[in-house]
């Protein structure tokens, strides 16, 4: 059977929803200090954009899943967190002490940038983990693809 | 007073939705009812003025529903290969 498309209404709705989800995810990440939100929620919202695309594609298309790349990205998140924490140690601070970050701004603003980098790490980790779990759940088709690497 | 009435009503709905989601024999209906349960829990959190927890719960409800839908779809396929 030929690769069939889904309902046209669902396709158009997804085409409109996915950019909004991505922009909203970045907004939740960056603005998370002043409003509800933060790294975890932003990661889930960004992953929802990818998951929505995966749900909407027809069941018999060839899935180009990035199984290894997405697990590597899930490892990148904690590494960003760790490097942010270690960054202040050579400049006389403790682990994750944002006041000693070598940025040429006021100290309160240094705290803000430190928290932002940590939240970026959390976002990348959560997003990649959720996409990886989703890919492992919906393994169909490819006979040479035996589920997750883990 | 209106707060207490609204919250009691909401908690009752949460209880009923959760119980039906557990005891319904239809598996996809259970998934949908779990989504409804999650939505009413979000409303309860908002009523108790915890918007951060409500946002997290809403997001987690959506993503877990996507997981369950995919899992049910895989179950329905039966024994392939």
PDB file of C-alpha atoms in Angstrom:
ATOM      1  CA  UNK A   1       0.000   0.000   0.000  1.00  0.00           C
ATOM      2  CA  UNK A   2       1.179   3.454  -0.833  1.00  0.00           C
ATOM      3  CA  UNK A   3       2.103   5.900   1.877  1.00  0.00           C
ATOM      4  CA  UNK A   4      -1.135   7.669   2.722  1.00  0.00           C
ATOM      5  CA  UNK A   5      -1.529  10.979   4.441  1.00  0.00           C
ATOM      6  CA  UNK A   6      -3.590  11.579   7.525  1.00  0.00           C
ATOM      7  CA  UNK A   7      -6.590  13.848   7.679  1.00  0.00           C
ATOM      8  CA  UNK A   8      -5.887  17.211   6.081  1.00  0.00           C
ATOM      9  CA  UNK A   9      -7.335  19.021   9.097  1.00  0.00           C
ATOM     10  CA  UNK A  10      -4.890  17.324  11.456  1.00  0.00           C
ATOM     11  CA  UNK A  11      -1.983  18.069   9.141  1.00  0.00           C
ATOM     12  CA  UNK A  12      -2.794  21.765   8.869  1.00  0.00           C
ATOM     13  CA  UNK A  13      -3.389  22.004  12.623  1.00  0.00           C
ATOM     14  CA  UNK A  14       0.011  20.462  13.299  1.00  0.00           C
ATOM     15  CA  UNK A  15       1.708  22.715  10.796  1.00  0.00           C
ATOM     16  CA  UNK A  16       0.312  25.683  12.734  1.00  0.00           C
ATOM     17  CA  UNK A  17       0.908  24.214  16.192  1.00  0.00           C
ATOM     18  CA  UNK A  18       4.522  23.098  15.947  1.00  0.00           C
ATOM     19  CA  UNK A  19       6.131  26.567  15.504  1.00  0.00           C
ATOM     20  CA  UNK A  20       3.955  27.939  18.304  1.00  0.00           C
ATOM     21  CA  UNK A  21       5.064  25.085  20.570  1.00  0.00           C
ATOM     22  CA  UNK A  22       8.736  25.744  19.836  1.00  0.00           C
ATOM     23  CA  UNK A  23       8.452  29.493  20.476  1.00  0.00           C
ATOM     24  CA  UNK A  24       6.448  28.872  23.646  1.00  0.00           C
ATOM     25  CA  UNK A  25       9.053  26.379  24.853  1.00  0.00           C
ATOM     26  CA  UNK A  26      11.859  28.897  24.415  1.00  0.00           C
ATOM     27  CA  UNK A  27       9.729  31.568  26.125  1.00  0.00           C
ATOM     28  CA  UNK A  28       9.092  29.284  29.084  1.00  0.00           C
ATOM     29  CA  UNK A  29      12.814  28.571  29.308  1.00  0.00           C
ATOM     30  CA  UNK A  30      14.028  32.167  29.129  1.00  0.00           C
ATOM     31  CA  UNK A  31      11.222  33.767  31.111  1.00  0.00           C
ATOM     32  CA  UNK A  32      11.072  30.992  33.693  1.00  0.00           C
ATOM     33  CA  UNK A  33      12.546  33.150  36.427  1.00  0.00           C
ATOM     34  CA  UNK A  34       9.646  35.591  36.555  1.00  0.00           C
ATOM     35  CA  UNK A  35       6.693  33.389  35.634  1.00  0.00           C
ATOM     36  CA  UNK A  36       5.666  29.759  36.099  1.00  0.00           C
ATOM     37  CA  UNK A  37       7.941  27.532  34.125  1.00  0.00           C
ATOM     38  CA  UNK A  38      11.561  26.584  33.979  1.00  0.00           C
ATOM     39  CA  UNK A  39      13.911  24.058  32.499  1.00  0.00           C
ATOM     40  CA  UNK A  40      11.785  20.954  32.929  1.00  0.00           C
ATOM     41  CA  UNK A  41       8.578  22.411  31.521  1.00  0.00           C
ATOM     42  CA  UNK A  42      10.416  24.032  28.608  1.00  0.00           C
ATOM     43  CA  UNK A  43      12.055  20.706  27.785  1.00  0.00           C
ATOM     44  CA  UNK A  44       8.731  18.902  27.740  1.00  0.00           C
ATOM     45  CA  UNK A  45       7.087  21.592  25.588  1.00  0.00           C
ATOM     46  CA  UNK A  46       9.961  21.479  23.078  1.00  0.00           C
ATOM     47  CA  UNK A  47       9.812  17.677  23.027  1.00  0.00           C
ATOM     48  CA  UNK A  48       6.059  17.862  22.430  1.00  0.00           C
ATOM     49  CA  UNK A  49       6.712  19.633  19.132  1.00  0.00           C
ATOM     50  CA  UNK A  50       8.849  16.707  17.938  1.00  0.00           C
ATOM     51  CA  UNK A  51       6.479  14.102  19.377  1.00  0.00           C
ATOM     52  CA  UNK A  52       3.505  15.758  17.669  1.00  0.00           C
ATOM     53  CA  UNK A  53       5.337  15.538  14.354  1.00  0.00           C
ATOM     54  CA  UNK A  54       6.071  11.858  14.978  1.00  0.00           C
ATOM     55  CA  UNK A  55       2.454  11.118  15.920  1.00  0.00           C
ATOM     56  CA  UNK A  56       1.119  12.854  12.839  1.00  0.00           C
ATOM     57  CA  UNK A  57       3.219  11.154  10.206  1.00  0.00           C
ATOM     58  CA  UNK A  58       1.542   8.221   8.439  1.00  0.00           C
ATOM     59  CA  UNK A  59       2.139   4.793   9.941  1.00  0.00           C
ATOM     60  CA  UNK A  60       3.822   3.374   6.863  1.00  0.00           C
ATOM     61  CA  UNK A  61       6.423   6.034   6.146  1.00  0.00           C
ATOM     62  CA  UNK A  62      10.047   5.177   6.674  1.00  0.00           C
ATOM     63  CA  UNK A  63      10.993   6.535  10.067  1.00  0.00           C
ATOM     64  CA  UNK A  64      14.318   8.337  10.150  1.00  0.00           C
ATOM     65  CA  UNK A  65      14.775   8.136  13.885  1.00  0.00           C
ATOM     66  CA  UNK A  66      18.045   9.416  15.338  1.00  0.00           C
ATOM     67  CA  UNK A  67      18.328   6.810  18.070  1.00  0.00           C
ATOM     68  CA  UNK A  68      21.994   7.263  18.874  1.00  0.00           C
ATOM     69  CA  UNK A  69      22.084  11.019  18.335  1.00  0.00           C
ATOM     70  CA  UNK A  70      19.176  11.627  20.663  1.00  0.00           C
ATOM     71  CA  UNK A  71      20.793   9.636  23.471  1.00  0.00           C
ATOM     72  CA  UNK A  72      24.013  11.583  22.957  1.00  0.00           C
ATOM     73  CA  UNK A  73      21.966  14.794  23.220  1.00  0.00           C
ATOM     74  CA  UNK A  74      20.387  13.515  26.439  1.00  0.00           C
ATOM     75  CA  UNK A  75      23.912  13.183  27.816  1.00  0.00           C
ATOM     76  CA  UNK A  76      24.809  16.693  26.691  1.00  0.00           C
ATOM     77  CA  UNK A  77      22.302  18.251  29.115  1.00  0.00           C
ATOM     78  CA  UNK A  78      23.982  17.102  32.351  1.00  0.00           C
ATOM     79  CA  UNK A  79      27.353  18.008  30.807  1.00  0.00           C
ATOM     80  CA  UNK A  80      26.170  21.607  30.277  1.00  0.00           C
ATOM     81  CA  UNK A  81      24.928  21.643  33.882  1.00  0.00           C
ATOM     82  CA  UNK A  82      28.271  20.283  35.158  1.00  0.00           C
ATOM     83  CA  UNK A  83      30.376  22.708  33.112  1.00  0.00           C
ATOM     84  CA  UNK A  84      28.315  25.642  34.387  1.00  0.00           C
ATOM     85  CA  UNK A  85      28.928  24.453  37.912  1.00  0.00           C
ATOM     86  CA  UNK A  86      32.642  23.917  37.388  1.00  0.00           C
ATOM     87  CA  UNK A  87      33.085  27.216  35.527  1.00  0.00           C
ATOM     88  CA  UNK A  88      33.049  29.294  38.692  1.00  0.00           C
ATOM     89  CA  UNK A  89      35.669  27.177  40.513  1.00  0.00           C
ATOM     90  CA  UNK A  90      38.791  28.618  38.738  1.00  0.00           C
ATOM     91  CA  UNK A  91      37.591  32.128  39.599  1.00  0.00           C
ATOM     92  CA  UNK A  92      37.474  31.572  43.348  1.00  0.00           C
ATOM     93  CA  UNK A  93      33.944  30.346  43.845  1.00  0.00           C
ATOM     94  CA  UNK A  94      32.404  27.081  44.933  1.00  0.00           C
ATOM     95  CA  UNK A  95      30.496  24.657  42.728  1.00  0.00           C
ATOM     96  CA  UNK A  96      27.532  26.500  41.143  1.00  0.00           C
ATOM     97  CA  UNK A  97      28.383  29.793  42.888  1.00  0.00           C
ATOM     98  CA  UNK A  98      27.172  32.136  40.171  1.00  0.00           C
ATOM     99  CA  UNK A  99      28.527  35.285  41.753  1.00  0.00           C
ATOM    100  CA  UNK A 100      32.061  34.377  40.661  1.00  0.00           C
ATOM    101  CA  UNK A 101      31.322  33.757  36.992  1.00  0.00           C
ATOM    102  CA  UNK A 102      33.744  35.743  34.782  1.00  0.00           C
ATOM    103  CA  UNK A 103      31.107  37.914  33.110  1.00  0.00           C
ATOM    104  CA  UNK A 104      31.471  41.673  32.883  1.00  0.00           C
ATOM    105  CA  UNK A 105      28.093  42.464  34.370  1.00  0.00           C
ATOM    106  CA  UNK A 106      26.635  43.216  37.756  1.00  0.00           C
ATOM    107  CA  UNK A 107      26.551  40.380  40.265  1.00  0.00           C
ATOM    108  CA  UNK A 108      22.767  39.949  40.246  1.00  0.00           C
ATOM    109  CA  UNK A 109      22.889  39.669  36.474  1.00  0.00           C
ATOM    110  CA  UNK A 110      25.644  37.052  36.803  1.00  0.00           C
ATOM    111  CA  UNK A 111      23.280  34.972  38.931  1.00  0.00           C
ATOM    112  CA  UNK A 112      20.679  35.294  36.182  1.00  0.00           C
ATOM    113  CA  UNK A 113      23.042  34.033  33.470  1.00  0.00           C
ATOM    114  CA  UNK A 114      24.248  31.153  35.636  1.00  0.00           C
ATOM    115  CA  UNK A 115      20.689  30.009  36.293  1.00  0.00           C
ATOM    116  CA  UNK A 116      19.906  30.377  32.583  1.00  0.00           C
ATOM    117  CA  UNK A 117      22.807  28.093  31.588  1.00  0.00           C
ATOM    118  CA  UNK A 118      21.757  25.481  34.147  1.00  0.00           C
ATOM    119  CA  UNK A 119      18.195  25.613  32.873  1.00  0.00           C
ATOM    120  CA  UNK A 120      19.403  25.205  29.290  1.00  0.00           C
ATOM    121  CA  UNK A 121      21.177  22.028  30.391  1.00  0.00           C
ATOM    122  CA  UNK A 122      18.032  20.723  32.090  1.00  0.00           C
ATOM    123  CA  UNK A 123      15.956  21.582  29.007  1.00  0.00           C
ATOM    124  CA  UNK A 124      18.241  19.728  26.602  1.00  0.00           C
ATOM    125  CA  UNK A 125      18.369  16.673  28.849  1.00  0.00           C
ATOM    126  CA  UNK A 126      14.604  16.476  29.384  1.00  0.00           C
ATOM    127  CA  UNK A 127      13.783  17.086  25.725  1.00  0.00           C
ATOM    128  CA  UNK A 128      16.151  14.413  24.436  1.00  0.00           C
ATOM    129  CA  UNK A 129      15.055  11.903  27.068  1.00  0.00           C
ATOM    130  CA  UNK A 130      11.378  12.309  26.234  1.00  0.00           C
ATOM    131  CA  UNK A 131      11.978  11.960  22.495  1.00  0.00           C
ATOM    132  CA  UNK A 132      14.137   8.891  23.143  1.00  0.00           C
ATOM    133  CA  UNK A 133      11.443   7.224  25.269  1.00  0.00           C
ATOM    134  CA  UNK A 134       8.844   8.003  22.616  1.00  0.00           C
ATOM    135  CA  UNK A 135      11.006   6.506  19.854  1.00  0.00           C
ATOM    136  CA  UNK A 136      11.578   3.363  21.874  1.00  0.00           C
ATOM    137  CA  UNK A 137       7.844   2.971  22.479  1.00  0.00           C
ATOM    138  CA  UNK A 138       6.768   3.298  18.879  1.00  0.00           C
ATOM    139  CA  UNK A 139       9.288   1.121  17.107  1.00  0.00           C
ATOM    140  CA  UNK A 140       7.616  -0.052  13.923  1.00  0.00           C
ATOM    141  CA  UNK A 141       8.752  -0.916  10.462  1.00  0.00           C
ATOM    142  CA  UNK A 142      12.512  -1.145  10.100  1.00  0.00           C
ATOM    143  CA  UNK A 143      13.593  -4.770  10.635  1.00  0.00           C
ATOM    144  CA  UNK A 144      17.185  -3.725  11.360  1.00  0.00           C
ATOM    145  CA  UNK A 145      16.143  -1.375  14.146  1.00  0.00           C
ATOM    146  CA  UNK A 146      15.899  -3.325  17.383  1.00  0.00           C
ATOM    147  CA  UNK A 147      14.456  -0.710  19.692  1.00  0.00           C
ATOM    148  CA  UNK A 148      16.569   1.463  21.887  1.00  0.00           C
ATOM    149  CA  UNK A 149      20.302   1.259  22.257  1.00  0.00           C
ATOM    150  CA  UNK A 150      20.032   0.932  26.013  1.00  0.00           C
TER     151      UNK A 150
ATOM    152  CA  UNK B   1     -17.582  29.623  50.963  1.00  0.00           C
ATOM    153  CA  UNK B   2     -17.725  29.464  47.166  1.00  0.00           C
ATOM    154  CA  UNK B   3     -14.083  28.376  47.260  1.00  0.00           C
ATOM    155  CA  UNK B   4     -14.867  25.406  49.498  1.00  0.00           C
ATOM    156  CA  UNK B   5     -17.862  24.361  47.400  1.00  0.00           C
ATOM    157  CA  UNK B   6     -15.879  24.617  44.160  1.00  0.00           C
ATOM    158  CA  UNK B   7     -12.921  22.715  45.590  1.00  0.00           C
ATOM    159  CA  UNK B   8     -15.122  19.943  47.010  1.00  0.00           C
ATOM    160  CA  UNK B   9     -16.870  19.574  43.669  1.00  0.00           C
ATOM    161  CA  UNK B  10     -13.518  19.420  41.900  1.00  0.00           C
ATOM    162  CA  UNK B  11     -12.138  16.834  44.314  1.00  0.00           C
ATOM    163  CA  UNK B  12     -15.279  14.737  43.870  1.00  0.00           C
ATOM    164  CA  UNK B  13     -14.860  14.873  40.077  1.00  0.00           C
ATOM    165  CA  UNK B  14     -11.191  13.887  40.458  1.00  0.00           C
ATOM    166  CA  UNK B  15     -12.146  10.921  42.644  1.00  0.00           C
ATOM    167  CA  UNK B  16     -14.865   9.724  40.258  1.00  0.00           C
ATOM    168  CA  UNK B  17     -12.682  10.148  37.155  1.00  0.00           C
ATOM    169  CA  UNK B  18      -9.779   8.324  38.733  1.00  0.00           C
ATOM    170  CA  UNK B  19     -11.933   5.440  39.925  1.00  0.00           C
ATOM    171  CA  UNK B  20     -13.567   5.028  36.514  1.00  0.00           C
ATOM    172  CA  UNK B  21     -10.146   5.213  34.827  1.00  0.00           C
ATOM    173  CA  UNK B  22      -8.939   2.365  37.009  1.00  0.00           C
ATOM    174  CA  UNK B  23     -11.983   0.095  36.747  1.00  0.00           C
ATOM    175  CA  UNK B  24     -13.109   0.587  33.131  1.00  0.00           C
ATOM    176  CA  UNK B  25     -12.407  -2.544  31.037  1.00  0.00           C
ATOM    177  CA  UNK B  26     -11.835  -0.619  27.798  1.00  0.00           C
ATOM    178  CA  UNK B  27      -8.116   0.226  27.629  1.00  0.00           C
ATOM    179  CA  UNK B  28      -8.287   3.298  25.376  1.00  0.00           C
ATOM    180  CA  UNK B  29     -11.158   4.680  27.439  1.00  0.00           C
ATOM    181  CA  UNK B  30      -8.909   4.321  30.454  1.00  0.00           C
ATOM    182  CA  UNK B  31      -6.251   6.450  28.730  1.00  0.00           C
ATOM    183  CA  UNK B  32      -8.752   9.177  27.867  1.00  0.00           C
ATOM    184  CA  UNK B  33     -10.157   9.179  31.395  1.00  0.00           C
ATOM    185  CA  UNK B  34      -6.657   9.463  32.801  1.00  0.00           C
ATOM    186  CA  UNK B  35      -6.210  12.564  30.647  1.00  0.00           C
ATOM    187  CA  UNK B  36      -9.452  13.988  32.057  1.00  0.00           C
ATOM    188  CA  UNK B  37      -8.249  13.174  35.586  1.00  0.00           C
ATOM    189  CA  UNK B  38      -5.008  15.038  34.892  1.00  0.00           C
ATOM    190  CA  UNK B  39      -6.953  18.052  33.600  1.00  0.00           C
ATOM    191  CA  UNK B  40      -9.107  18.252  36.726  1.00  0.00           C
ATOM    192  CA  UNK B  41      -6.005  17.923  38.890  1.00  0.00           C
ATOM    193  CA  UNK B  42      -4.594  20.934  37.005  1.00  0.00           C
ATOM    194  CA  UNK B  43      -7.758  22.885  37.823  1.00  0.00           C
ATOM    195  CA  UNK B  44      -7.442  21.910  41.485  1.00  0.00           C
ATOM    196  CA  UNK B  45      -3.832  23.093  41.598  1.00  0.00           C
ATOM    197  CA  UNK B  46      -4.844  26.409  40.007  1.00  0.00           C
ATOM    198  CA  UNK B  47      -7.613  26.810  42.551  1.00  0.00           C
ATOM    199  CA  UNK B  48      -5.119  26.179  45.340  1.00  0.00           C
ATOM    200  CA  UNK B  49      -2.921  28.947  43.788  1.00  0.00           C
ATOM    201  CA  UNK B  50       0.012  26.773  42.725  1.00  0.00           C
ATOM    202  CA  UNK B  51       0.462  27.760  39.061  1.00  0.00           C
ATOM    203  CA  UNK B  52       3.936  26.251  38.736  1.00  0.00           C
ATOM    204  CA  UNK B  53       2.784  22.809  39.835  1.00  0.00           C
ATOM    205  CA  UNK B  54      -0.278  23.183  37.615  1.00  0.00           C
ATOM    206  CA  UNK B  55       1.880  23.927  34.578  1.00  0.00           C
ATOM    207  CA  UNK B  56       4.081  20.910  35.259  1.00  0.00           C
ATOM    208  CA  UNK B  57       1.044  18.682  35.729  1.00  0.00           C
ATOM    209  CA  UNK B  58      -0.546  19.908  32.487  1.00  0.00           C
ATOM    210  CA  UNK B  59       2.615  19.262  30.501  1.00  0.00           C
ATOM    211  CA  UNK B  60       3.153  15.841  32.081  1.00  0.00           C
ATOM    212  CA  UNK B  61      -0.485  14.914  31.470  1.00  0.00           C
ATOM    213  CA  UNK B  62      -0.136  15.677  27.771  1.00  0.00           C
ATOM    214  CA  UNK B  63       3.134  13.808  27.312  1.00  0.00           C
ATOM    215  CA  UNK B  64       2.015  10.752  29.293  1.00  0.00           C
ATOM    216  CA  UNK B  65      -1.176  10.638  27.223  1.00  0.00           C
ATOM    217  CA  UNK B  66       0.938  10.603  24.066  1.00  0.00           C
ATOM    218  CA  UNK B  67       2.975   7.729  25.505  1.00  0.00           C
ATOM    219  CA  UNK B  68      -0.136   5.752  26.420  1.00  0.00           C
ATOM    220  CA  UNK B  69      -1.720   6.299  23.017  1.00  0.00           C
ATOM    221  CA  UNK B  70       1.384   4.984  21.281  1.00  0.00           C
ATOM    222  CA  UNK B  71       1.564   2.027  23.672  1.00  0.00           C
ATOM    223  CA  UNK B  72      -2.105   1.176  23.051  1.00  0.00           C
ATOM    224  CA  UNK B  73      -1.512   1.438  19.302  1.00  0.00           C
ATOM    225  CA  UNK B  74       1.375  -0.999  19.612  1.00  0.00           C
ATOM    226  CA  UNK B  75      -0.787  -3.355  21.684  1.00  0.00           C
ATOM    227  CA  UNK B  76      -3.587  -3.280  19.129  1.00  0.00           C
ATOM    228  CA  UNK B  77      -1.228  -4.427  16.390  1.00  0.00           C
ATOM    229  CA  UNK B  78      -1.022  -7.802  18.072  1.00  0.00           C
ATOM    230  CA  UNK B  79       1.872 -10.124  17.420  1.00  0.00           C
ATOM    231  CA  UNK B  80       3.624  -8.795  14.371  1.00  0.00           C
ATOM    232  CA  UNK B  81       6.584 -10.405  12.591  1.00  0.00           C
TER     233      UNK B  81
END
